[in-house]
Short mmCIF file of C-alpha atoms and ligand atoms in Angstrom, two decimals:
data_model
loop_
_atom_site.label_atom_id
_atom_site.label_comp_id
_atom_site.label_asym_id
_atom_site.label_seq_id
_atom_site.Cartn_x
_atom_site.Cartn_y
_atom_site.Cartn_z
CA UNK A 1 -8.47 -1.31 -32.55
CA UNK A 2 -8.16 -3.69 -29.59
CA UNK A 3 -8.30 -7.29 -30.31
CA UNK A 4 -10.18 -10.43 -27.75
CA UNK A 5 -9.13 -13.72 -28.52
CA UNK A 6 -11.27 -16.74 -27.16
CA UNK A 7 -9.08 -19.92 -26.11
CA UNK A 8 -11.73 -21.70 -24.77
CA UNK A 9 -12.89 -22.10 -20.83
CA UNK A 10 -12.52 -18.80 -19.59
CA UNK A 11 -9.40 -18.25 -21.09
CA UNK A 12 -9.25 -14.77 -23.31
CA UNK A 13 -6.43 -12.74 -24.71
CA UNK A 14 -6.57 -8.82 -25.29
CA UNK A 15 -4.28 -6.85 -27.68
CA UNK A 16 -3.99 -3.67 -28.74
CA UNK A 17 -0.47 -2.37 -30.46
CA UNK A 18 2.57 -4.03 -28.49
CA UNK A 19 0.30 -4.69 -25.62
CA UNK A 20 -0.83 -8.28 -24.62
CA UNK A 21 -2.57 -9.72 -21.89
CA UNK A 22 -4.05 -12.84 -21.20
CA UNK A 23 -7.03 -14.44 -18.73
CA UNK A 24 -7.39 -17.50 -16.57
CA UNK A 25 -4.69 -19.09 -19.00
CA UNK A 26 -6.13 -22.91 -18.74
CA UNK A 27 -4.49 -24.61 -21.87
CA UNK A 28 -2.79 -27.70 -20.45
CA UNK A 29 -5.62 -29.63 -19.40
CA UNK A 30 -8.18 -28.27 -21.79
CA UNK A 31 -8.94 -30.64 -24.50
CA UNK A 32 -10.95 -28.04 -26.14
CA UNK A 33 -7.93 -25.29 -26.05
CA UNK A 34 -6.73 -24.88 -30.09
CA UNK A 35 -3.27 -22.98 -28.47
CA UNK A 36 -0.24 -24.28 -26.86
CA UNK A 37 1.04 -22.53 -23.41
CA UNK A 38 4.02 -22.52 -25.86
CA UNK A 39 2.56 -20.13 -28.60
CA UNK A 40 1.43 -17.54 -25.94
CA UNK A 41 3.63 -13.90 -25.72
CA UNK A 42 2.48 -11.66 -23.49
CA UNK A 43 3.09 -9.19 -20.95
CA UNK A 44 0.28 -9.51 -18.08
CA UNK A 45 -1.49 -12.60 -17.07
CA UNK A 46 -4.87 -11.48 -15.34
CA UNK A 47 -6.10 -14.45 -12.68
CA UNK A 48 -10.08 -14.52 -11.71
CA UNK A 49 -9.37 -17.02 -8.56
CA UNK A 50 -7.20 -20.12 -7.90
CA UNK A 51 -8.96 -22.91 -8.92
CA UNK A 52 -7.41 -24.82 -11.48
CA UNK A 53 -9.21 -24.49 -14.25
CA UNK A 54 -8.27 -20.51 -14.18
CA UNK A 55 -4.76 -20.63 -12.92
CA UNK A 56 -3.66 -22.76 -15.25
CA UNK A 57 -0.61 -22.40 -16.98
CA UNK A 58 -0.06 -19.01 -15.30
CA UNK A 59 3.30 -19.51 -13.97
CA UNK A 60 4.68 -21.29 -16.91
CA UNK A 61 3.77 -18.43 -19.46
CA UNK A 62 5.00 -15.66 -16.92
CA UNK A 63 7.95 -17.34 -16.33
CA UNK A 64 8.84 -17.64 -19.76
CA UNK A 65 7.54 -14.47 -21.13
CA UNK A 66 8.59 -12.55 -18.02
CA UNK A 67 5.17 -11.15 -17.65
CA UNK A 68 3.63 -9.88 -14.73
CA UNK A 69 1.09 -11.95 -13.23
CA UNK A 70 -1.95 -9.32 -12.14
CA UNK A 71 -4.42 -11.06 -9.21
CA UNK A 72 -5.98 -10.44 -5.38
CA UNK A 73 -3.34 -10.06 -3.09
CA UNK A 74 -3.25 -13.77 -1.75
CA UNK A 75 -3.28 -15.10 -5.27
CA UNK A 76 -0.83 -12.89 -6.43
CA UNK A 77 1.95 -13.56 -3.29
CA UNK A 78 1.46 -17.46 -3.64
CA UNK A 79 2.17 -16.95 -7.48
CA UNK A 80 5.11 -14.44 -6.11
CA UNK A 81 6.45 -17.39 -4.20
CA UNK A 82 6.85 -19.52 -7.80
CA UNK A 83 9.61 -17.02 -8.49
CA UNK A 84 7.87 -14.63 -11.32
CA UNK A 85 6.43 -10.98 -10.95
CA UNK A 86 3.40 -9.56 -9.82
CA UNK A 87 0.89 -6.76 -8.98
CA UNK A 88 -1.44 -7.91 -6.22
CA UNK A 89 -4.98 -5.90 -6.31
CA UNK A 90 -7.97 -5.92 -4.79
CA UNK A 91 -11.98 -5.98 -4.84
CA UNK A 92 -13.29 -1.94 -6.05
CA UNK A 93 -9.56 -1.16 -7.04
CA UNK A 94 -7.86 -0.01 -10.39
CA UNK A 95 -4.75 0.64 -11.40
CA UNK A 96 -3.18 2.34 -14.41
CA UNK A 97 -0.99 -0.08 -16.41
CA UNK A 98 0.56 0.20 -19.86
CA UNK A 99 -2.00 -1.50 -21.57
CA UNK A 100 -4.42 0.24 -19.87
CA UNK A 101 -7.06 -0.06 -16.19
CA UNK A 102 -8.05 -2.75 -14.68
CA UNK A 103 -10.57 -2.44 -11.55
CA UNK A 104 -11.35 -5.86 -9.34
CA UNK A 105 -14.62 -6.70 -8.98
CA UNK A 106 -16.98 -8.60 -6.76
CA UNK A 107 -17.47 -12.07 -7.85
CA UNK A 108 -19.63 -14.87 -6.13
CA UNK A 109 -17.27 -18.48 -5.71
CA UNK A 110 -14.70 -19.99 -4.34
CA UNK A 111 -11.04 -19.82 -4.41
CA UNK A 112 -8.08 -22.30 -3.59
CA UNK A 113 -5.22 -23.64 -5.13
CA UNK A 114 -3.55 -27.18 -5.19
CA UNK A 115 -4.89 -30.77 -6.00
CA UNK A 116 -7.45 -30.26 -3.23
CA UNK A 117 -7.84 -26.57 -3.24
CA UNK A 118 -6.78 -25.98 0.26
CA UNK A 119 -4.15 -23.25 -0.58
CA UNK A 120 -5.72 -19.95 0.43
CA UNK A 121 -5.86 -18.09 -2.44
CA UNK A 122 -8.17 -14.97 -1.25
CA UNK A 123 -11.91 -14.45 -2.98
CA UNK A 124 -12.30 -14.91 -6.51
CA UNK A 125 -12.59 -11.31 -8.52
CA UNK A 126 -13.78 -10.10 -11.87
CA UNK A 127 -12.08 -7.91 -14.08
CA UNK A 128 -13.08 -4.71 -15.65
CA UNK A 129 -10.25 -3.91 -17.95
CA UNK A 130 -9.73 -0.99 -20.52
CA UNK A 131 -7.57 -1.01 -23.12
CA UNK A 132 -7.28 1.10 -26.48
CA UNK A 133 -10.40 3.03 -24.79
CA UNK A 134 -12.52 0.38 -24.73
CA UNK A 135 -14.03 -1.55 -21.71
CA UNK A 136 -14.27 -5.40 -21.23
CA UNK A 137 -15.49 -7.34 -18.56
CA UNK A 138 -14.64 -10.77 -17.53
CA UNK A 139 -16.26 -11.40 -14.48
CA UNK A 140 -14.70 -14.68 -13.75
CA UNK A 141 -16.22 -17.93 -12.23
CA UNK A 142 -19.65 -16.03 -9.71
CA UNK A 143 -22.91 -16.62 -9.96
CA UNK A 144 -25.70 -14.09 -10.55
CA UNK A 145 -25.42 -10.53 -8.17
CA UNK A 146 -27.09 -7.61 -8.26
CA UNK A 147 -24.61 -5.57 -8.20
CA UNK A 148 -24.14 -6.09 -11.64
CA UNK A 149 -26.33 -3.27 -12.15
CA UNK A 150 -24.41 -1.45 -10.64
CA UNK A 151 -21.11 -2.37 -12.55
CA UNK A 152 -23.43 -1.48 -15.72
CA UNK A 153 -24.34 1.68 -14.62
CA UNK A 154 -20.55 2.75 -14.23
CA UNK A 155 -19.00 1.38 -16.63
CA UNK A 156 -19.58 1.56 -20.65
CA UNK A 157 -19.16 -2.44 -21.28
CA UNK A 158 -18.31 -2.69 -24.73
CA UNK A 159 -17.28 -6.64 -24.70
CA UNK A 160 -18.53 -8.85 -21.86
CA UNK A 161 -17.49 -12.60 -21.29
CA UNK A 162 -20.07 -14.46 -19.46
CA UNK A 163 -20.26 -17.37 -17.93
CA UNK A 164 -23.37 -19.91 -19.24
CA UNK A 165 -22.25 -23.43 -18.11
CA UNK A 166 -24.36 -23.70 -14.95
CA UNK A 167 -23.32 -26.13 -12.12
CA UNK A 168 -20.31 -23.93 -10.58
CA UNK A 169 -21.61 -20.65 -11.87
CA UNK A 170 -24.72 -18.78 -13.76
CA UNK A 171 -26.66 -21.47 -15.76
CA UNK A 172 -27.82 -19.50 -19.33
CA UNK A 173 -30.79 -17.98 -17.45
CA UNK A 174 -29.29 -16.52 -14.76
CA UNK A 175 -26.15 -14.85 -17.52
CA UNK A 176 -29.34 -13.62 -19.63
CA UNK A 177 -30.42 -11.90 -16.16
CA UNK A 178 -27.15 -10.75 -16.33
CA UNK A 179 -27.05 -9.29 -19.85
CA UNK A 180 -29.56 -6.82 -18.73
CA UNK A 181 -28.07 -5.82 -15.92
CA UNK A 182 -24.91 -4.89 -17.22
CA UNK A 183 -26.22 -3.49 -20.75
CA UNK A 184 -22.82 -4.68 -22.53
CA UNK A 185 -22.92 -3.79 -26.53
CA UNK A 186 -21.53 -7.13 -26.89
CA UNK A 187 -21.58 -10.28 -25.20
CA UNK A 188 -19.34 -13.95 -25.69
CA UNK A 189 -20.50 -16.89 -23.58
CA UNK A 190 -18.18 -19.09 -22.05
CA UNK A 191 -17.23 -21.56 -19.08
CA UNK A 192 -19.49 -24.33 -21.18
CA UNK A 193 -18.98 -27.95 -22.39
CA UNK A 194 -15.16 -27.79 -21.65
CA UNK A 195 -16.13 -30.79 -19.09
CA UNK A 196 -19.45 -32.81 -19.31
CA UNK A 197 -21.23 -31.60 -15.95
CA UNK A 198 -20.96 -27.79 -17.65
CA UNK A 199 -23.22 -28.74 -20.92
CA UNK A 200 -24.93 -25.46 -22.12
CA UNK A 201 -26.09 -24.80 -25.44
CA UNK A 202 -24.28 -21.32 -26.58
CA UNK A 203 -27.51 -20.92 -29.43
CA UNK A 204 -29.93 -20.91 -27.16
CA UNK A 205 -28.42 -17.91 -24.38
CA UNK A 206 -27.64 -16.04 -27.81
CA UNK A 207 -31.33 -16.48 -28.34
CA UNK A 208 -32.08 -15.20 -25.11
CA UNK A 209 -30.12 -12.25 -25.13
CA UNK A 210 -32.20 -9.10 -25.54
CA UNK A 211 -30.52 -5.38 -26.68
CA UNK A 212 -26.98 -6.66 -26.54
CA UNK A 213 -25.06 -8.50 -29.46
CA UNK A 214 -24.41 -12.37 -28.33
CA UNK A 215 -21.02 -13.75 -30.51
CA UNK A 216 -20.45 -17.17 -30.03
CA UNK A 217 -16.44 -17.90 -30.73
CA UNK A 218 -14.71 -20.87 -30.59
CA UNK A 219 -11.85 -21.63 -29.19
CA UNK A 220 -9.21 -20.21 -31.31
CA UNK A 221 -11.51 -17.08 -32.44
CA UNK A 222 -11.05 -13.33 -32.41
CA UNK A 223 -13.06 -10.09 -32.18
CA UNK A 224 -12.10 -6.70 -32.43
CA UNK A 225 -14.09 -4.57 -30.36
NI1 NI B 301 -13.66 -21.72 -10.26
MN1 MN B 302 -13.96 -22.46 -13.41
#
């Protein structure tokens, strides 16, 4: 049975048997993050965009794990050119790995690395991966889209990861919207209260949320799925 791990932000980890992947691995920098860049083994590192707050230690934990850092193309050669391996994608593709598909999505926000975010670092993306049958979606930093119907239509969500912390992306409202769009069995809020101007209340979009199971984790908490 495949395993999610919150580690606060947008930062998730999926197992399943030997195979281990992590998201947007922001640890250093996160006061809310319960795990060390250290403690992380895996084999993939998935990257939404390049801001900061996503990218993380990326390089660090690929570098030391050798694991292969999975992104949009321009994301994935600037990480290329920090010496460690990777797979660039793009938006509507999938690919086959050992752990299982991942298909690119659409997302609505910006992307750049670097103190000032000026490195071009392509659009941001959202992942649809699948792994031990199973289909989670982590659709990044966007905002609201319509289209999200459409990803829910497509694909069986079992586990989604939504943003709630308004500001840079959906706001609770807008990620309830988004619940019903994407009819997910089961959904985990996050992007909230790791920095003040992203405040949201996790109780009250779990109130919100109609025909789907809301889980709030903490940082630090699994879920099989
Ligand atoms: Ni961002
Ligand atoms: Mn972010």
């Amino acid at each position: 049975m495949p395993q999610a791990r919150f580690l606060g932000h947008a930062c998730v980890t999926l197992t399943e048997g030997d195979h281990r992947l992590i998201i947007d691995p922001f640890l250093t920098g996160n006061d809310k993050a319960t795990v060390r860049p250290e403690e992380i083994e895996v084999d993939h590192v998935l990257l939404t965009h390049g801001h900061g707050d996503h990218v993380g230690d990326a390089i660090s934990i690929a570098k030391r794990c050798g694991a292969t850092i999975i992104a949009n193309y321009e994301l994935a050669l600037r990480c290329a050119k920090e010496g460690v391996n990777v797979h660039p994608m793009h938006i509507g593709g999938a690919h086959d790995f050992p752990f299982g598909r991942v298909k690119l999505t659409i997302a609505h926000h910006g992307g750049g690395f670097g103190e000032d975010a000026s490195i071009y670092t392509g659009p941001p993306v959202g992942f649809l991966v699948t792994i031990g049958g199973k289909t989670v979606y982590h659709p990044g930093d966007t905002g609201l889209f319509l289209d999200m119907q459409l990803i829910g239509e497509m694909n069986q969500i079992e586990l989604a990861f939504l943003p709630i912390g308004d500001n840079f992306t959906m706001g609770i409202d807008d990620a309830v919207k988004a619940v019903e769009l994407l009819r997910p069995r089961r959904v985990v809020p996050m992007h909230y209260d790791t920095f003040d101007v992203i405040k949201a209340d996790p109780n009250e979009f779990a109130a919100k949320v109609k025909d789907c199971q809301a889980i709030i984790l903490n940082p630090g908490d699994n879920i099989d799925f």
